[in-house]
Short mmCIF file of C-alpha atoms in Angstrom, two decimals:
data_model
loop_
_atom_site.label_atom_id
_atom_site.label_comp_id
_atom_site.label_asym_id
_atom_site.label_seq_id
_atom_site.Cartn_x
_atom_site.Cartn_y
_atom_site.Cartn_z
CA MET A 46 0.24 -0.08 -0.30
CA THR A 47 3.32 2.20 1.24
CA ASP A 48 4.39 1.62 -2.50
CA ARG A 49 1.48 3.04 -4.99
CA LEU A 50 0.27 5.82 -2.22
CA LEU A 51 4.37 6.57 -3.56
CA ARG A 52 3.22 5.60 -6.86
CA ILE A 53 0.51 8.14 -7.13
CA ALA A 54 2.51 11.13 -4.98
CA LEU A 55 4.91 10.75 -8.12
CA LEU A 56 1.71 12.30 -10.70
CA PHE A 57 1.85 15.63 -9.16
CA ALA A 58 5.91 15.49 -8.98
CA VAL A 59 7.08 14.12 -12.35
CA PRO A 60 6.05 18.12 -14.04
CA LEU A 61 8.59 19.13 -11.59
CA VAL A 62 11.40 17.17 -12.86
CA PHE A 63 11.00 17.47 -16.27
CA ALA A 64 10.80 21.20 -15.82
CA ALA A 65 14.75 20.97 -14.20
CA CYS A 66 16.09 18.01 -16.33
CA GLY A 67 14.38 18.29 -19.73
CA SER A 68 11.06 16.68 -21.20
CA PRO A 69 10.85 13.00 -22.21
CA GLY A 70 12.64 12.10 -25.55
CA GLY A 71 15.01 15.81 -24.64
CA GLY A 72 18.26 15.76 -26.01
CA ASP A 73 19.96 15.17 -22.78
CA LYS A 74 20.02 11.69 -22.60
CA ALA A 75 21.97 9.99 -25.03
CA ASP A 76 20.03 8.44 -28.00
CA GLY A 77 18.52 4.60 -27.65
CA ASP A 78 19.66 4.77 -23.12
CA GLU A 79 16.14 3.85 -22.38
CA ASP A 80 17.88 2.81 -18.70
CA GLU A 81 17.87 6.91 -17.51
CA GLN A 82 14.27 8.06 -18.82
CA VAL A 83 11.78 8.76 -16.03
CA ALA A 84 8.98 6.11 -16.10
CA VAL A 85 6.16 8.55 -15.45
CA PRO A 86 2.90 7.24 -13.19
CA VAL A 87 -0.04 6.97 -14.98
CA GLU A 88 -3.42 5.39 -13.71
CA VAL A 89 -4.64 3.06 -17.51
CA GLU A 90 -8.55 1.07 -18.03
CA THR A 91 -9.23 -0.93 -20.65
CA VAL A 92 -11.07 -0.09 -24.16
CA ASP A 93 -14.62 -2.37 -22.44
CA ARG A 94 -17.80 -2.87 -24.52
CA ALA A 95 -21.18 -1.48 -23.44
CA THR A 96 -24.38 0.02 -23.87
CA VAL A 97 -24.16 3.57 -25.07
CA TYR A 98 -27.38 5.85 -26.35
CA ALA A 99 -28.21 9.50 -27.28
CA ALA A 100 -31.26 11.38 -25.30
CA TYR A 101 -32.59 14.10 -25.04
CA ASN A 102 -32.44 16.10 -20.92
CA GLY A 103 -34.64 17.79 -19.36
CA THR A 104 -35.96 18.99 -15.98
CA THR A 105 -39.54 18.92 -15.04
CA THR A 106 -41.68 19.27 -12.11
CA LEU A 107 -43.95 15.45 -11.52
CA GLU A 108 -47.78 15.67 -11.98
CA ALA A 109 -51.05 13.58 -11.92
CA GLU A 110 -52.49 12.10 -14.50
CA ARG A 111 -55.46 12.32 -12.79
CA GLU A 112 -56.48 14.39 -9.94
CA ALA A 113 -60.01 16.41 -8.35
CA ASP A 114 -61.41 18.31 -6.04
CA VAL A 115 -64.41 16.93 -3.83
CA VAL A 116 -66.09 20.26 -3.90
CA ALA A 117 -69.70 20.17 -1.37
CA LYS A 118 -72.66 19.66 -4.46
CA THR A 119 -75.35 20.47 -1.41
CA SER A 120 -75.01 23.02 1.06
CA GLY A 121 -74.44 22.13 5.08
CA VAL A 122 -72.95 21.63 8.50
CA VAL A 123 -70.00 19.16 8.33
CA LEU A 124 -71.35 15.97 10.66
CA GLU A 125 -68.36 13.58 9.77
CA ILE A 126 -64.93 13.28 8.39
CA LEU A 127 -64.41 9.84 7.30
CA VAL A 128 -60.37 10.20 5.97
CA GLU A 129 -57.17 12.32 6.02
CA GLU A 130 -54.39 12.81 3.54
CA GLY A 131 -52.74 9.77 3.12
CA ASP A 132 -55.26 7.54 2.63
CA LEU A 133 -56.52 6.06 -0.68
CA VAL A 134 -59.67 6.32 -1.55
CA THR A 135 -61.58 4.12 -4.60
CA ALA A 136 -64.04 6.14 -7.24
CA GLY A 137 -67.81 6.75 -4.99
CA GLN A 138 -66.37 6.29 -1.65
CA VAL A 139 -67.84 8.56 1.08
CA VAL A 140 -65.07 10.82 2.64
CA ALA A 141 -67.56 13.60 4.46
CA ARG A 142 -70.97 13.90 5.36
CA LEU A 143 -72.95 16.74 6.53
CA ASP A 144 -76.60 17.80 8.31
CA ARG A 145 -79.00 16.35 6.54
CA ASP A 146 -82.07 17.50 8.48
CA ARG A 147 -83.53 20.12 5.92
CA LEU A 148 -82.82 17.94 3.18
CA SER A 149 -84.58 15.14 4.97
CA LEU A 150 -88.02 16.73 5.89
CA GLU A 151 -87.84 18.96 1.97
CA LEU A 152 -87.85 14.56 0.34
CA ALA A 153 -90.90 13.90 3.97
CA ARG A 154 -92.86 17.08 1.96
CA ALA A 155 -92.06 16.23 -1.59
CA GLU A 156 -93.65 12.49 -0.93
CA ALA A 157 -96.25 13.39 0.32
CA THR A 158 -97.30 16.13 -1.70
CA LEU A 159 -96.45 13.62 -4.91
CA GLY A 160 -98.69 11.24 -2.77
CA ARG A 161 -102.01 12.92 -2.86
CA LEU A 162 -101.24 14.70 -6.64
CA GLU A 163 -101.40 10.62 -7.66
CA ASN A 164 -104.52 10.13 -4.98
CA ASP A 165 -106.61 12.66 -7.10
CA LEU A 166 -105.02 12.22 -10.17
CA ARG A 167 -106.88 8.58 -10.12
CA ARG A 168 -110.15 10.12 -9.00
CA THR A 169 -109.85 12.06 -12.30
CA ARG A 170 -108.68 9.20 -14.43
CA GLU A 171 -112.46 7.80 -13.10
CA LEU A 172 -114.04 11.44 -14.19
CA PHE A 173 -112.33 11.42 -17.22
CA GLU A 174 -113.40 7.98 -18.84
CA LYS A 175 -116.75 9.27 -17.58
CA LYS A 176 -117.11 11.42 -19.19
CA LEU A 177 -117.76 13.52 -16.52
CA ILE A 178 -114.43 16.13 -16.64
CA SER A 179 -112.63 17.59 -20.25
CA SER A 180 -110.02 15.74 -21.15
CA GLU A 181 -107.59 19.52 -20.70
CA ALA A 182 -108.84 19.06 -16.65
CA TYR A 183 -106.76 15.60 -16.97
CA ASP A 184 -104.09 16.38 -18.71
CA THR A 185 -103.65 19.24 -16.46
CA ALA A 186 -103.87 17.25 -13.21
CA ALA A 187 -101.52 14.16 -14.72
CA PHE A 188 -98.75 16.79 -15.77
CA GLY A 189 -99.46 18.47 -12.00
CA VAL A 190 -98.24 14.61 -10.83
CA GLU A 191 -95.61 14.73 -12.93
CA GLN A 192 -94.06 18.04 -11.85
CA GLU A 193 -94.24 16.56 -8.44
CA ARG A 194 -92.75 13.39 -9.04
CA ALA A 195 -89.42 15.21 -10.46
CA SER A 196 -89.55 17.29 -7.14
CA TYR A 197 -89.60 14.70 -5.44
CA GLU A 198 -86.64 13.23 -7.02
CA MET A 199 -84.78 16.46 -6.91
CA ALA A 200 -85.01 16.23 -3.37
CA LYS A 201 -84.16 12.52 -2.69
CA LEU A 202 -80.61 13.76 -4.80
CA GLU A 203 -80.57 16.96 -2.65
CA LEU A 204 -79.92 14.54 -0.01
CA SER A 205 -77.94 12.16 -1.24
CA TYR A 206 -75.34 14.98 -1.95
CA THR A 207 -74.97 14.66 2.26
CA ASP A 208 -72.31 12.04 1.88
CA VAL A 209 -70.02 13.12 -0.13
CA ARG A 210 -68.33 10.67 -2.49
CA SER A 211 -64.58 11.00 -4.25
CA PRO A 212 -64.92 11.27 -7.70
CA ILE A 213 -61.97 9.34 -8.93
CA SER A 214 -59.64 6.73 -7.02
CA GLY A 215 -56.83 7.97 -5.80
CA VAL A 216 -54.89 9.26 -2.16
CA ILE A 217 -55.40 12.17 -0.18
CA SER A 218 -53.55 14.51 -0.42
CA GLU A 219 -55.11 17.57 1.46
CA ARG A 220 -57.92 18.04 3.84
CA LEU A 221 -59.84 21.25 3.75
CA ILE A 222 -62.96 21.03 5.66
CA LYS A 223 -63.30 20.41 9.98
CA VAL A 224 -65.97 19.21 11.44
CA GLY A 225 -69.00 21.94 11.96
CA LYS A 226 -67.92 23.32 9.31
CA LEU A 227 -70.40 25.47 7.14
CA VAL A 228 -69.42 24.50 3.53
CA ALA A 229 -71.54 26.42 0.46
CA LEU A 230 -72.48 24.86 -2.66
CA HIS A 231 -69.58 23.74 -4.90
CA GLU A 232 -66.97 24.38 -2.06
CA PRO A 233 -63.77 21.91 -2.43
CA LEU A 234 -63.82 19.53 1.07
CA TYR A 235 -60.56 17.58 -0.27
CA ARG A 236 -58.08 16.95 -2.64
CA VAL A 237 -57.62 13.60 -4.93
CA HIS A 238 -54.64 13.06 -6.57
CA ASP A 239 -53.69 9.31 -8.52
CA LEU A 240 -50.04 8.63 -8.28
CA ASP A 241 -50.14 5.93 -10.48
CA PRO A 242 -48.84 7.21 -13.43
CA LEU A 243 -47.15 10.54 -13.31
CA LEU A 244 -46.68 12.48 -15.83
CA ALA A 245 -43.63 14.41 -16.27
CA VAL A 246 -43.71 17.73 -19.17
CA ILE A 247 -41.02 18.58 -20.83
CA TYR A 248 -41.02 21.24 -23.40
CA VAL A 249 -38.10 20.47 -26.29
CA PRO A 250 -36.91 22.61 -29.25
CA GLU A 251 -37.76 22.38 -32.63
CA ARG A 252 -34.80 20.90 -33.37
CA GLU A 253 -35.55 17.68 -31.94
CA LEU A 254 -39.20 17.01 -33.38
CA ALA A 255 -37.23 14.72 -35.71
CA THR A 256 -35.91 12.25 -33.06
CA LEU A 257 -38.79 12.16 -30.40
CA ARG A 258 -41.27 9.94 -31.23
CA THR A 259 -44.70 8.50 -28.60
CA GLY A 260 -43.49 4.83 -26.51
CA GLN A 261 -39.66 6.44 -26.89
CA GLN A 262 -37.87 4.78 -23.63
CA ALA A 263 -36.87 7.54 -20.89
CA ARG A 264 -35.56 7.53 -17.38
CA LEU A 265 -36.57 9.78 -14.37
CA GLU A 266 -34.32 10.94 -11.35
CA VAL A 267 -35.51 12.97 -8.61
CA ASP A 268 -33.39 14.89 -5.84
CA ALA A 269 -35.29 13.51 -2.91
CA LEU A 270 -34.51 9.83 -3.73
CA GLY A 271 -30.69 9.99 -4.62
CA GLU A 272 -29.79 8.26 -7.13
CA ARG A 273 -33.08 6.25 -7.82
CA ALA A 274 -33.95 5.40 -12.07
CA PHE A 275 -37.85 5.32 -12.72
CA VAL A 276 -38.62 3.99 -15.75
CA GLY A 277 -41.01 5.64 -18.23
CA ALA A 278 -41.92 6.57 -21.82
CA VAL A 279 -42.88 9.03 -23.81
CA ALA A 280 -46.82 8.77 -24.00
CA ARG A 281 -48.03 12.05 -25.98
CA ILE A 282 -45.89 14.77 -28.01
CA SER A 283 -47.60 18.02 -29.19
CA PRO A 284 -47.73 18.53 -33.12
CA VAL A 285 -47.66 22.13 -32.38
CA VAL A 286 -44.14 24.13 -31.96
CA ASP A 287 -44.83 27.46 -29.81
CA PRO A 288 -43.94 29.99 -31.70
CA ASP A 289 -42.86 32.36 -29.38
CA THR A 290 -40.59 29.55 -26.96
CA GLY A 291 -39.69 27.60 -29.97
CA THR A 292 -40.21 24.23 -28.45
CA PHE A 293 -43.23 21.24 -28.43
CA LYS A 294 -44.30 19.73 -25.46
CA VAL A 295 -43.56 16.22 -24.82
CA THR A 296 -45.31 14.01 -21.79
CA VAL A 297 -43.70 11.10 -20.16
CA GLU A 298 -45.70 9.04 -18.62
CA THR A 299 -43.45 7.21 -15.45
CA ASP A 300 -44.67 3.89 -13.45
CA ASN A 301 -45.00 4.52 -9.89
CA SER A 302 -46.63 1.38 -8.61
CA ASP A 303 -44.87 2.12 -5.51
CA GLU A 304 -45.78 4.80 -5.13
CA LEU A 305 -42.23 6.21 -4.25
CA LEU A 306 -42.64 9.83 -6.95
CA LYS A 307 -44.99 12.75 -5.44
CA PRO A 308 -46.40 15.21 -7.54
CA GLY A 309 -44.52 18.29 -7.27
CA MET A 310 -41.18 16.97 -7.31
CA PHE A 311 -38.67 18.05 -9.62
CA GLY A 312 -36.50 16.30 -11.60
CA ARG A 313 -34.23 15.09 -14.54
CA VAL A 314 -35.63 12.75 -17.48
CA ASN A 315 -33.76 11.44 -20.18
CA ILE A 316 -35.77 10.20 -23.60
CA VAL A 317 -33.49 7.72 -25.35
CA TYR A 318 -34.28 7.69 -29.00
CA ASP A 319 -30.85 6.08 -30.25
CA VAL A 320 -29.43 3.08 -28.53
CA HIS A 321 -25.59 1.48 -29.74
CA GLU A 322 -24.82 -2.23 -27.69
CA GLN A 323 -21.63 -3.89 -27.42
CA ALA A 324 -19.63 -0.63 -28.79
CA LEU A 325 -16.63 -0.01 -28.22
CA THR A 326 -16.13 2.34 -25.10
CA ILE A 327 -13.35 4.23 -23.13
CA PRO A 328 -13.81 5.92 -19.43
CA GLN A 329 -14.57 10.28 -20.76
CA ASP A 330 -11.02 10.58 -18.89
CA ALA A 331 -9.07 9.44 -21.11
CA LEU A 332 -10.28 10.95 -24.23
CA ILE A 333 -7.96 14.64 -25.09
CA VAL A 334 -9.94 17.09 -27.19
CA GLU A 335 -7.73 20.04 -28.93
CA ASP A 336 -9.75 21.78 -31.29
CA ARG A 337 -10.93 19.65 -33.77
CA ASP A 338 -8.88 16.76 -32.97
CA ARG A 339 -9.56 14.36 -30.56
CA TYR A 340 -6.67 11.75 -28.92
CA VAL A 341 -5.34 8.98 -26.17
CA TYR A 342 -2.77 8.27 -25.23
CA VAL A 343 -2.22 4.25 -25.40
CA LEU A 344 0.22 1.79 -23.35
CA ASP A 345 2.23 0.29 -25.84
CA ASN A 346 5.51 -1.49 -25.26
CA LYS A 347 5.56 0.46 -22.39
CA LYS A 348 6.02 4.12 -23.78
CA ALA A 349 2.91 6.01 -24.31
CA LYS A 350 1.30 5.89 -27.99
CA ARG A 351 -0.49 8.84 -29.57
CA VAL A 352 -4.21 7.67 -31.11
CA ASP A 353 -6.21 9.91 -32.86
CA VAL A 354 -10.10 8.39 -32.64
CA ALA A 355 -13.66 8.62 -33.82
CA THR A 356 -15.75 9.74 -30.79
CA GLY A 357 -20.20 8.70 -30.80
CA TYR A 358 -22.46 8.98 -27.69
CA VAL A 359 -21.55 9.67 -24.05
CA THR A 360 -22.98 7.01 -21.50
CA SER A 361 -22.44 7.16 -17.91
CA GLY A 362 -18.71 8.44 -18.04
CA ARG A 363 -17.99 6.75 -20.93
CA VAL A 364 -17.16 7.60 -24.29
CA GLU A 365 -17.75 5.55 -27.66
CA ILE A 366 -15.15 4.69 -29.99
CA LEU A 367 -15.52 4.52 -33.40
CA ASP A 368 -12.85 4.25 -35.40
CA GLY A 369 -8.90 4.05 -33.57
CA LEU A 370 -8.74 1.19 -30.62
CA GLU A 371 -9.78 -2.06 -30.44
CA LEU A 372 -10.79 -4.29 -28.30
CA GLY A 373 -8.46 -4.25 -24.57
CA GLN A 374 -6.18 -1.78 -25.34
CA GLN A 375 -5.18 0.24 -21.95
CA VAL A 376 -5.25 3.74 -22.16
CA VAL A 377 -4.20 6.98 -20.07
CA THR A 378 -6.26 8.52 -18.02
CA ALA A 379 -4.80 9.97 -14.59
CA GLY A 380 -1.11 11.69 -15.21
CA LYS A 381 -1.93 12.42 -19.46
CA GLY A 382 -0.34 15.97 -18.63
CA SER A 383 2.56 14.37 -17.42
CA ILE A 384 3.44 12.55 -21.06
CA ALA A 385 4.15 12.40 -24.14
CA VAL A 386 5.19 10.08 -27.82
CA ASP A 387 7.37 7.32 -26.51
CA THR A 388 7.16 8.94 -23.01
CA LEU A 389 8.16 5.78 -20.79
CA LEU A 390 4.90 4.55 -18.82
CA ASP A 391 4.27 2.94 -14.94
CA PRO A 392 0.95 1.62 -15.06
CA ILE A 393 0.19 2.35 -11.51
CA ASN A 394 -3.48 1.04 -10.60
CA LEU A 395 -1.71 -2.51 -12.98
CA PRO A 396 0.04 -5.15 -11.05
CA PRO A 397 3.57 -5.67 -12.41
CA ASP A 398 2.49 -8.47 -14.66
CA ASP A 399 -0.97 -7.47 -15.36
CA ALA A 400 1.00 -4.17 -16.74
CA ALA A 401 4.13 -6.34 -18.70
CA ASP A 402 1.01 -8.29 -20.27
CA SER A 403 -0.61 -4.99 -21.68
CA ALA A 404 2.38 -3.71 -23.07
CA VAL A 405 1.72 -4.67 -25.94
CA ALA A 406 -1.81 -3.00 -27.11
CA GLY A 407 -4.25 -5.67 -27.48
CA ASP A 408 -3.20 -8.31 -25.86
CA GLY A 409 -5.77 -10.29 -23.77
CA GLN A 410 -9.32 -9.61 -23.42
CA VAL A 411 -12.28 -7.63 -21.17
CA GLY A 412 -13.67 -9.55 -17.98
CA ALA A 413 -16.89 -8.41 -17.31
CA GLN A 414 -18.66 -6.82 -20.15
CA GLY A 415 -20.14 -3.12 -18.48
CA ASP A 416 -24.27 -1.69 -18.87
CA ALA A 417 -24.10 1.65 -18.80
CA LYS A 418 -26.83 3.46 -16.74
CA ALA A 419 -28.25 6.27 -18.22
CA SER A 420 -26.58 10.28 -18.44
CA SER A 421 -26.26 13.33 -20.11
CA ILE A 422 -25.48 13.02 -23.83
#
C-alpha cells in the first residue's frame, strides 16, 4: 500500500522533474539509452464494451395524470370526516357527511305532495273515463303529478349529496374542512391525486422534433430519492411548436406503482432515442480534445503512443469509440498532462505482471461486459 501511495505521489512530482531536467525524449540523455528515462506513473483503463445511447435531457416538475377536488354538491354543516390526508380512496367512496335534517324534511314533504297528487289523478281518471270532465282537466292533473315527481326526485338527489363522495380513485392529498364547518355549494372539501402513473411534462426545442416519438424509453431521476432511476415512456407529443419559445410539449408517463414518487417533485428526464449495444468504449477521462482533434494515449511496449480516435455517444462517463482503438487496449486516464509520445510509462493501478502483459496493445480480452447507465449526452 505504501508503494502505491508513493507512485501516486509521483503523478504530481514528475512535471517538476521534467521542468528541471528537460522533457521526455529531449537531447539531455544518450540516444537510445532507455535506462536513463524516468518512468512516468499513470493510471490506465481497458477499452471495453458497453451499451451507449443518445438521449434528450430535460427538467420538470411531476404532476398526476388524474387529480380532482372533492366539492360539496349541496350546502350544510360537516358532521363527519371519514378520511384523512394520505388515505387511499376509490371512486364513489363516501369521504365526509353533511347535516341532512333540512333535506330529509324537504324530501318527506315532496313525497307527501306527490302521493296526494297521484290520488287526485286516479279520481280524475275515473271521471274522465265517465266523460264527466274534459280531457284538458285530466291532462292538467297528469302534468301536476309529473311535475311533483320531478321535485321529489330532486329532493331525493339533494339528500344523497350529504354523503360527500370522491370522484376518482387515488390518495387524499389535502383536507380542507373541519367538523362543524358550514360549507357552501361547490366548495372544495378535499383534493385527491391518482399517483400512478405520474407525468413529467417537458418542453423540447423544435430541432428535436424528428428524433422523438411516442413509446420511446425514458428515465427519470428526482433529487429527493438520490440516484434511484424510474422507468417511463413518451406518452404524448404535441404536434404544435410554440412560436414564442420554439419548443413543443412532450409528456412522459412514469410507472409509480410503488408510490415513491409524489406530484410536485422536481426531476430530470432522459428520453433515449438511439441505442448502440456492445459498443467499444473508454472512460471519458482518457479522451483529450484539442480544437477538432480527439485522441488518447495508449500503453504500447511500456511507452505512450498517441492514437487519434473518432467518438460517438457518451453514457455514464464512457465515450463510444467509432474508430482508432481495439478491444483490450490500455488507455491512460490519469497523468496525461505529464507525458508525450514515447514517454516511458509506469501504470500504477495495474499489478506488475498485468502491466507487462498489457505492454503490447490488444493483448487479452475484457473480463466483464459493462452495461452503461443513463446520463447526459
